[in-house]
Short mmCIF file of C-alpha atoms and ligand atoms in Angstrom, two decimals:
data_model
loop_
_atom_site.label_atom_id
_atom_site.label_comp_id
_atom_site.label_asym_id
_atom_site.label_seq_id
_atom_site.Cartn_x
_atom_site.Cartn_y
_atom_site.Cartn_z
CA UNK H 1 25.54 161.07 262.12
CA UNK H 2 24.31 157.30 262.48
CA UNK H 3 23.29 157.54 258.52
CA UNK H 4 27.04 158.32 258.24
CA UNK H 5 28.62 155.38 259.53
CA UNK H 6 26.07 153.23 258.11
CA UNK H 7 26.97 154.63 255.28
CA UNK H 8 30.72 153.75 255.46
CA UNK H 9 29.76 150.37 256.52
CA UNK H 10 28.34 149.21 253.42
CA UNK H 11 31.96 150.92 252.30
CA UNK H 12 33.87 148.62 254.38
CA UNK H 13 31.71 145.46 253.35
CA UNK H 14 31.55 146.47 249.70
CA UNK H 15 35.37 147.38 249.77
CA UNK H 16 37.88 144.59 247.73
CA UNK H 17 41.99 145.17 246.98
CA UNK H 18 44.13 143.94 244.76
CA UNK H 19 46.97 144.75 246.00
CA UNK H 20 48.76 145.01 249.43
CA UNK H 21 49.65 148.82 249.17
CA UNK H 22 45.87 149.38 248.10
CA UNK H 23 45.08 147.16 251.51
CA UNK H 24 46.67 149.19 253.31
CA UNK H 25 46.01 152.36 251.76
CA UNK H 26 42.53 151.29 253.34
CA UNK H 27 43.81 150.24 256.79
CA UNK H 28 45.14 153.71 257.04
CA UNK H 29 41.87 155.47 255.76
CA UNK H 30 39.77 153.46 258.40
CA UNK H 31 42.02 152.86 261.32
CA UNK H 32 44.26 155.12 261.11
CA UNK H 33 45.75 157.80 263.50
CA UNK H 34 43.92 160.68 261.33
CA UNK H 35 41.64 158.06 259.89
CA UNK H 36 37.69 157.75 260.00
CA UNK H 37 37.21 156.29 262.96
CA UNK H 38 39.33 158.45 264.96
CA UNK H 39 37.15 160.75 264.52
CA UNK H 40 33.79 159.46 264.36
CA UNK H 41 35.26 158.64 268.01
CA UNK H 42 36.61 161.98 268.98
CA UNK H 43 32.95 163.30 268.01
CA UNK H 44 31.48 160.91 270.77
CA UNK H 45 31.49 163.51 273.22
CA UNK H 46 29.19 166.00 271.09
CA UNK H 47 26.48 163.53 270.29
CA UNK H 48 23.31 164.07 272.42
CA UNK H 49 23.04 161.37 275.75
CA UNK H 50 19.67 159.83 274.34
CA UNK H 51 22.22 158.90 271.06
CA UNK H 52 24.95 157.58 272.44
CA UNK H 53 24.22 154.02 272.79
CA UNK H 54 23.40 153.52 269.18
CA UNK H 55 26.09 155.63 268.29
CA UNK H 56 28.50 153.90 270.27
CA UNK H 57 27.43 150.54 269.02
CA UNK H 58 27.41 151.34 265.56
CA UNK H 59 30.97 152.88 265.25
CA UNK H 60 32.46 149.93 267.03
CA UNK H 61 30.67 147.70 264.14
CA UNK H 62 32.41 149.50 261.76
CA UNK H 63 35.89 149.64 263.80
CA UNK H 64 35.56 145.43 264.28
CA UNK H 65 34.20 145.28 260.29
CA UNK H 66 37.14 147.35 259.08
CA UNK H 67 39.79 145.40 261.31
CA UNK H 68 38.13 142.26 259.72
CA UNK H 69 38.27 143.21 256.24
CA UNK H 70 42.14 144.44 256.30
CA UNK H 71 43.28 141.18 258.15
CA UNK H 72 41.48 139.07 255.36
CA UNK H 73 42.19 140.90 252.89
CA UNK H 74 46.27 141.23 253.78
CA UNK H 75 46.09 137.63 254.59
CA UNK H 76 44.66 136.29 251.00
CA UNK H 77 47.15 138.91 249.03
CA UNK H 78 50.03 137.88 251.23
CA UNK H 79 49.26 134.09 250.10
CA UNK H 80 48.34 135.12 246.12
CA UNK H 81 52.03 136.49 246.47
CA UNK H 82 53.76 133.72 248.16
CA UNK H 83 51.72 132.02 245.07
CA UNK H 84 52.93 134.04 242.89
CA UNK H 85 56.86 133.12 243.93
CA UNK H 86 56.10 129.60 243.61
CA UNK H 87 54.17 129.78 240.31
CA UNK H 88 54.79 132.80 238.49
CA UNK H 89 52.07 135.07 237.53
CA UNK H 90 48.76 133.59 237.90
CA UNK H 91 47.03 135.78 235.83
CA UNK H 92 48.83 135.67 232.65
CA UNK H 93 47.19 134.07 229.78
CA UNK H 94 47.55 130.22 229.32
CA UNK H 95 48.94 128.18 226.39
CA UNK H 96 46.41 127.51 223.70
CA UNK H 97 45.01 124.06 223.83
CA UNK H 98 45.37 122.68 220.80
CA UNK H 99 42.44 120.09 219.13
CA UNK H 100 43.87 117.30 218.00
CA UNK H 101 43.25 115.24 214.89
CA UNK H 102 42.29 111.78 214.25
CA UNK H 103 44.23 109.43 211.72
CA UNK H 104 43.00 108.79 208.34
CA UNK H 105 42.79 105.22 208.77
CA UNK H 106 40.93 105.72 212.16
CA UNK H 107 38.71 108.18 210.46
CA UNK H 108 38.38 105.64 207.21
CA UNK H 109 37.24 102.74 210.01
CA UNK H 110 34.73 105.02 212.03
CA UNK H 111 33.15 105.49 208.61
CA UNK H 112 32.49 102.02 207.44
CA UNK H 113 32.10 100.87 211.30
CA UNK H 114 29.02 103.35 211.27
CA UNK H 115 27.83 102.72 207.44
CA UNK H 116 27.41 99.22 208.52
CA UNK H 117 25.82 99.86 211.85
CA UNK H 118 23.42 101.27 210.30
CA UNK H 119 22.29 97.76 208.91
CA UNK H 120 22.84 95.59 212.00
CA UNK H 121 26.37 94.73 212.13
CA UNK H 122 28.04 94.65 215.03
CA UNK H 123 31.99 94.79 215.62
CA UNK H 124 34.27 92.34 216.44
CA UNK H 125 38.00 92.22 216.82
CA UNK H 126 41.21 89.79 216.98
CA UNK H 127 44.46 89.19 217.83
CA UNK H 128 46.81 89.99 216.05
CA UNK H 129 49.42 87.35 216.63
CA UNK H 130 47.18 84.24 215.51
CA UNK H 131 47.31 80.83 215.24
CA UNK H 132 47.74 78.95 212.07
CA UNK H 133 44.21 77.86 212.06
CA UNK H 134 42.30 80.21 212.11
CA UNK H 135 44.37 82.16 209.88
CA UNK H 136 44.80 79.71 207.29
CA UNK H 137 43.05 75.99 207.63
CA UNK H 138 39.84 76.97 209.02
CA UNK H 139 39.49 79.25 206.26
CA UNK H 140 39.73 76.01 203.83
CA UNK H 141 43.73 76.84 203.72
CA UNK H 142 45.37 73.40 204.92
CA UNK H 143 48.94 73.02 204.77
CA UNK H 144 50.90 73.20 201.77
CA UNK H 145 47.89 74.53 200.21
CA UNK H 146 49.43 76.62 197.24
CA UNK H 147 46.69 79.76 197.71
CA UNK H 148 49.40 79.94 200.88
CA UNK H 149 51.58 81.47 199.22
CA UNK H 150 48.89 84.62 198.05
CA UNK H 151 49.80 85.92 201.58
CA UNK H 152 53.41 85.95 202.62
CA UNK H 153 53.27 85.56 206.40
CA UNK H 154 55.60 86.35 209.02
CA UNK H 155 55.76 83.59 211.10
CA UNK H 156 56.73 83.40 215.32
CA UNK H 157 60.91 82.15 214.95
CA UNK H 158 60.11 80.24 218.65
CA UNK H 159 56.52 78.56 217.48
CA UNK H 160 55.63 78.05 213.50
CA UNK H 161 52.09 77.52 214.57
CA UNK H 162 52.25 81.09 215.45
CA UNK H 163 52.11 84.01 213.01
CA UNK H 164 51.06 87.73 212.43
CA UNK H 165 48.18 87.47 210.94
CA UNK H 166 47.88 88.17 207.17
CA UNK H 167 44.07 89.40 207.13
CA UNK H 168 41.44 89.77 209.03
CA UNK H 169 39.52 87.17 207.58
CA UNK H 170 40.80 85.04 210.89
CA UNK H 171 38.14 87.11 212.83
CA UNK H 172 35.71 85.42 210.91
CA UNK H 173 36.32 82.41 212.09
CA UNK H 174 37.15 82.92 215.62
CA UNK H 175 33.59 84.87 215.66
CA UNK H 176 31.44 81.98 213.96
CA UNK H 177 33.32 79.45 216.56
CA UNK H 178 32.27 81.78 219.63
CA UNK H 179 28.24 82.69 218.06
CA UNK H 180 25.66 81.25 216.45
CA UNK H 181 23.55 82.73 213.56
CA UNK H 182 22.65 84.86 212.89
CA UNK H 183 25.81 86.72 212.46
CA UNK H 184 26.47 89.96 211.32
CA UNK H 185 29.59 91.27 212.17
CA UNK H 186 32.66 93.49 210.95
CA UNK H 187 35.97 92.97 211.81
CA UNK H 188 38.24 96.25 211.61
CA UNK H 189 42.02 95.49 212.58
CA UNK H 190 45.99 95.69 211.43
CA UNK H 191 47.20 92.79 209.44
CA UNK H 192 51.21 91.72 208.39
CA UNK H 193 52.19 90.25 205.13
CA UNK H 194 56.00 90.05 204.32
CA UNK H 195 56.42 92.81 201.73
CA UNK H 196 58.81 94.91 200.53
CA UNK H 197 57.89 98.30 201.54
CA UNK H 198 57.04 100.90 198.84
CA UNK H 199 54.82 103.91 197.55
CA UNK H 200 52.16 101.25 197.32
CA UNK H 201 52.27 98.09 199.76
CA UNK H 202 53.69 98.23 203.24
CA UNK H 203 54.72 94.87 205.41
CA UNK H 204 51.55 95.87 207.72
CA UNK H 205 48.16 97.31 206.75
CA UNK H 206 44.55 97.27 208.07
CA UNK H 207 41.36 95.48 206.81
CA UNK H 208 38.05 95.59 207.52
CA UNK H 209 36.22 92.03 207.34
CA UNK H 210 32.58 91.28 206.95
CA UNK H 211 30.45 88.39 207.77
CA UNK H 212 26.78 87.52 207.60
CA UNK H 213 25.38 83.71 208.00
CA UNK H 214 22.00 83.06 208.75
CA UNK H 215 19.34 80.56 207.14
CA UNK H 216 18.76 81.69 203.38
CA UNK H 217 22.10 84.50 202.71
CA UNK H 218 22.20 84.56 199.24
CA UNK H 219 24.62 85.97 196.56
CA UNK H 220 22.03 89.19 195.72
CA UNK H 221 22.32 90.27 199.49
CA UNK H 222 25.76 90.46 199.44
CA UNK H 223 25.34 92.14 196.05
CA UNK H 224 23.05 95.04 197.64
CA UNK H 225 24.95 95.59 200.91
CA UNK H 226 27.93 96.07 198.89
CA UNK H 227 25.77 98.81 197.16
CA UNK H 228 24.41 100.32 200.12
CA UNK H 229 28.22 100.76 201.29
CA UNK H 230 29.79 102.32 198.20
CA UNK H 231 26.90 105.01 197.98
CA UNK H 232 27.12 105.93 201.62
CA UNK H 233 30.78 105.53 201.75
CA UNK H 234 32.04 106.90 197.99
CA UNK H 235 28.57 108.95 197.14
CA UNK H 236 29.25 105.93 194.12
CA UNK H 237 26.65 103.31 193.73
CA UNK H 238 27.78 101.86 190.27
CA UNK H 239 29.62 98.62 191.12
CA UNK H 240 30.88 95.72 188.96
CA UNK H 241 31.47 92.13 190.58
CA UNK H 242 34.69 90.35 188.62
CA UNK H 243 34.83 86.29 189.24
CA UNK H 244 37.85 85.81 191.58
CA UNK H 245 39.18 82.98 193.41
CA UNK H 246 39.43 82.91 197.38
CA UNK H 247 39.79 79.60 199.27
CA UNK H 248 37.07 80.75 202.07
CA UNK H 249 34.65 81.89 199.77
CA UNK H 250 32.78 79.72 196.92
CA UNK H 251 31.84 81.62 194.28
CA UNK H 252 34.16 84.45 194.81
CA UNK H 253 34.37 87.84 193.26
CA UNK H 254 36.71 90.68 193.39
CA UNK H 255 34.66 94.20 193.80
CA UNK H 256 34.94 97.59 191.43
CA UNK H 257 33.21 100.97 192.17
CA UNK H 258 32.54 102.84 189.28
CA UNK H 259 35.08 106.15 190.24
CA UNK H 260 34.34 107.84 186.96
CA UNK H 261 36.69 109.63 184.68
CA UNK H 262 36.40 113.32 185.32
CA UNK H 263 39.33 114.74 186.74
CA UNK H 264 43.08 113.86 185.87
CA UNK H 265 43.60 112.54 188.73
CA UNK H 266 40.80 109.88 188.04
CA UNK H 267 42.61 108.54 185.19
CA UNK H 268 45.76 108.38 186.91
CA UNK H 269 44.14 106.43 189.72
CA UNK H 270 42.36 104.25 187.15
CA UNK H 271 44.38 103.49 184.63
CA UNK H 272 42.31 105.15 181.89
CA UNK H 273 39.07 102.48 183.35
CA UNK H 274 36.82 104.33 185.52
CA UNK H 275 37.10 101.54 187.40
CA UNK H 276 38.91 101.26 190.99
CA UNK H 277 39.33 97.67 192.65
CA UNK H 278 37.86 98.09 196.30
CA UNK H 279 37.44 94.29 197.80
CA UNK H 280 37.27 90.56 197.75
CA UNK H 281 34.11 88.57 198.68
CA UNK H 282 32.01 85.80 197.95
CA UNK H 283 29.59 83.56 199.54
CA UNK H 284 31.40 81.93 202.59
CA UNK H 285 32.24 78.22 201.67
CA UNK H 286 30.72 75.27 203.13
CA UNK H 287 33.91 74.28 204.14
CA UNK H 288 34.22 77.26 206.21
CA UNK H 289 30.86 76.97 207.96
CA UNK H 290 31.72 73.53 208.86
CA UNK H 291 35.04 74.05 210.19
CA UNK H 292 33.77 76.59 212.64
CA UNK H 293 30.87 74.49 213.73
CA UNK H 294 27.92 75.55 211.99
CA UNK H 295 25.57 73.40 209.77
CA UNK H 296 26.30 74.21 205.81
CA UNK H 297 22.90 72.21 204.95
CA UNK H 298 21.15 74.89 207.42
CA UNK H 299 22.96 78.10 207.11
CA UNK H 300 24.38 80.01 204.18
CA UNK H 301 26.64 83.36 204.09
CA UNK H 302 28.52 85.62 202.58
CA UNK H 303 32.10 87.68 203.56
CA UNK H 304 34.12 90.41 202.11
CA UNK H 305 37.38 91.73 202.89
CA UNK H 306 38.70 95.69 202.40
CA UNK H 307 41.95 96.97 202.91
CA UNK H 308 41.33 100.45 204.95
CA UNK H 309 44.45 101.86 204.10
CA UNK H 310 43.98 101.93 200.32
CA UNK H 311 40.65 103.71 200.59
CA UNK H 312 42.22 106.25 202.89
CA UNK H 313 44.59 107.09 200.24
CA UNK H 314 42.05 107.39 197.50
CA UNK H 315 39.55 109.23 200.03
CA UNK H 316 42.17 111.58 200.58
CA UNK H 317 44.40 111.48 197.12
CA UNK H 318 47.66 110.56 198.75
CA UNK H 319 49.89 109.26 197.06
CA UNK H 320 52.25 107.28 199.08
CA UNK H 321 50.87 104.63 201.95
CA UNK H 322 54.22 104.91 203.87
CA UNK H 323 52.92 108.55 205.19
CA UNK H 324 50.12 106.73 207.03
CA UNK H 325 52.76 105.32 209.52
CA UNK H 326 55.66 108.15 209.50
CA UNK H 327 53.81 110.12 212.28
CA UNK H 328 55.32 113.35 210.50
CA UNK H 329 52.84 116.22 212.10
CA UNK H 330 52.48 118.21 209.02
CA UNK H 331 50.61 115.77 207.56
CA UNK H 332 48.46 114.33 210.15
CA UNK H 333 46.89 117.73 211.01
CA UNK H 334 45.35 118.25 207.71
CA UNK H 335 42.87 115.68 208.74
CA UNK H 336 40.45 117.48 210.88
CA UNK H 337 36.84 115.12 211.00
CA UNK H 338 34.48 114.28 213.42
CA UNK H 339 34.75 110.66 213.18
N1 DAH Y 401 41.17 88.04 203.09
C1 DAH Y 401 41.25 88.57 201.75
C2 DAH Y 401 42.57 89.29 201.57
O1 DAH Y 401 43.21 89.58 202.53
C3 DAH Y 401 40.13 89.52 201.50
C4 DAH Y 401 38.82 88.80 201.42
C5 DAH Y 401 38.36 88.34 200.25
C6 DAH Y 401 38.09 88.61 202.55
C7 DAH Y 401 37.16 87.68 200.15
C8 DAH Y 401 36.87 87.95 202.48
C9 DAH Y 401 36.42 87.49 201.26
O2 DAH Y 401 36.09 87.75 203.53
O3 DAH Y 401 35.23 86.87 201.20
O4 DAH Y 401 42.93 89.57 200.45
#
């Protein structure tokens, strides 16, 4: 007898509902008037003296253990209802979450922030609404200067010492004002120039600057690192350096990666060369160096400038820059990377 109502114990304990009717589909099996206990206490009377105690003892367990379990169990599916009002149907399946994608340019700048890393530059930024020096005459652009007129600025209506900036090469010298060598740094950020908008230019862009000065830079190092980045970031390490002119820089060079010719598309994006423009650099000017407080007779560098956006769009073979800032859906989420 005892074995029994253990026995339905570890029922009662064990026992779970889901709903109210099964609740008290159980309340009635336990407690009620033709239910189990009923007559494990109707049967009282037959068990043998020396029994009773236990037996008594163990039914009323099971009578306080069932009375238990249905209050709990009507009181949490009572609530999961009153839930259920307020939110719906809790168990119904979610909406997907859905992963996100980076932007070309930001997945363009993770790559050459990391590529550089790699040899000990760090990263600096900005502002972008700068000052005329360090925009222009730090960077060996004084006033009326005609190289001025390379970069047509947007200036502040309310202050014309104020502008948008036109490259990042203002970084540079806020950064070699603030450290001292040695300096290796690159500057990723948006820059403005007052363009008509087209397939191909766009009145605001982004760069990527470099800078290294320490005692002994030399045009060969700049030369290598520029290397080092197109076969990490192009798989291309054939370069070509074409004599350019920039104010800041003394001698100055514009940069070509080798692309090669091997696909249509190639000779479309090369005119017929091979050859793809990528940069401006050179070894930073004296000038420079000494406008921004450090010794020319001590230190030497060299800088380079990239425009992100452009290698984006040959990265990825698109063909018009203005999709970079429409925001239209259908074309960011082709870009799926892990940068
Ligand atoms: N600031 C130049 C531009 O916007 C790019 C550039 C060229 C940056 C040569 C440099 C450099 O640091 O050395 O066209």
């Amino acid at each position: 007898m005892i074995e029994k109502i253990k026995e339905h114990i570890e029922e009662v304990e064990r026992f779970n509902a889901h709903t109210l009717e099964e609740a008290e589909n159980f309340r009635i099996k336990y407690l009620g008037k033709k239910g189990v206990l009923n007559d494990l206490f109707a049967a009282f009377k037959d068990v043998p003296n020396e029994q009773k105690k236990e037996y008594g003892q163990t039914i009323n367990r099971l009578k306080n253990l069932a009375q238990d379990r249905v209050q709990e169990l009507k009181e949490r599916l009572a609530d999961a209802k009153a839930d259920e009002k307020r939110y719906g149907d809790l168990s119904r399946p979610g909406y997907p979450i859905e992963i996100g994608s980076r932007h070309p340019i930001s997945i363009v700048k993770n790559q050459i922030i990391d590529i550089f890393s790699r040899i000990g530059f760090n990263v600096s930024e900005g502002p972008e609404i700068e000052d005329d020096w360090h925009n222009f005459t730090a960077l060996n652009l004084p006033e009326y200067h005609p190289a001025r007129d390379m970069q047509d600025t947007f200036f502040v209506q309310t202050n014309p010492d104020m502008l948008l900036r036109t490259h990042t090469s203002s970084v540079q010298a806020r950064y070699m004002e603030n450290n001292k060598p040695p300096i290796r740094t690159i500057s990723p950020g948006r820059v403005y120039r007052n363009e008509a908008i087209s397939a191909r230019s766009h009145c605001f862009f982004h760069q990527v600057e470099g800078l290294y000065v320490d005692k002994g830079v030399s045009f060969a190092d700049l030369k290598q690192t520029l290397q080092y980045f197109t076969s990490e970031m192009f798989g291309k390490s054939k370069i070509r350096l074409r004599p350019s002119y920039f104010p800041f820089t003394e001698p100055s060079a514009e940069v070509d990666v080798y692309w090669g010719l091997e696909t249509e598309t190639d000779y479309r994006m090369t005119k017929g060369t091979g050859w793809l423009e990528i940069m401006g650099c050179g070894m930073v000017d004296p000038n420079v160096l000494q406008n921004c407080g450090i010794d020319p007779n001590e230190y030497s560098g060299y800088a380079f400038g990239m425009g992100i956006d452009r290698i984006a769009l040959l990265q990825y073979q698109i063909s018009d820059i203005r999709m970079l800032s429409e925001n239209d859906l259908r074309f960011l989420q082709q870009f799926k990377a892990s940068f």
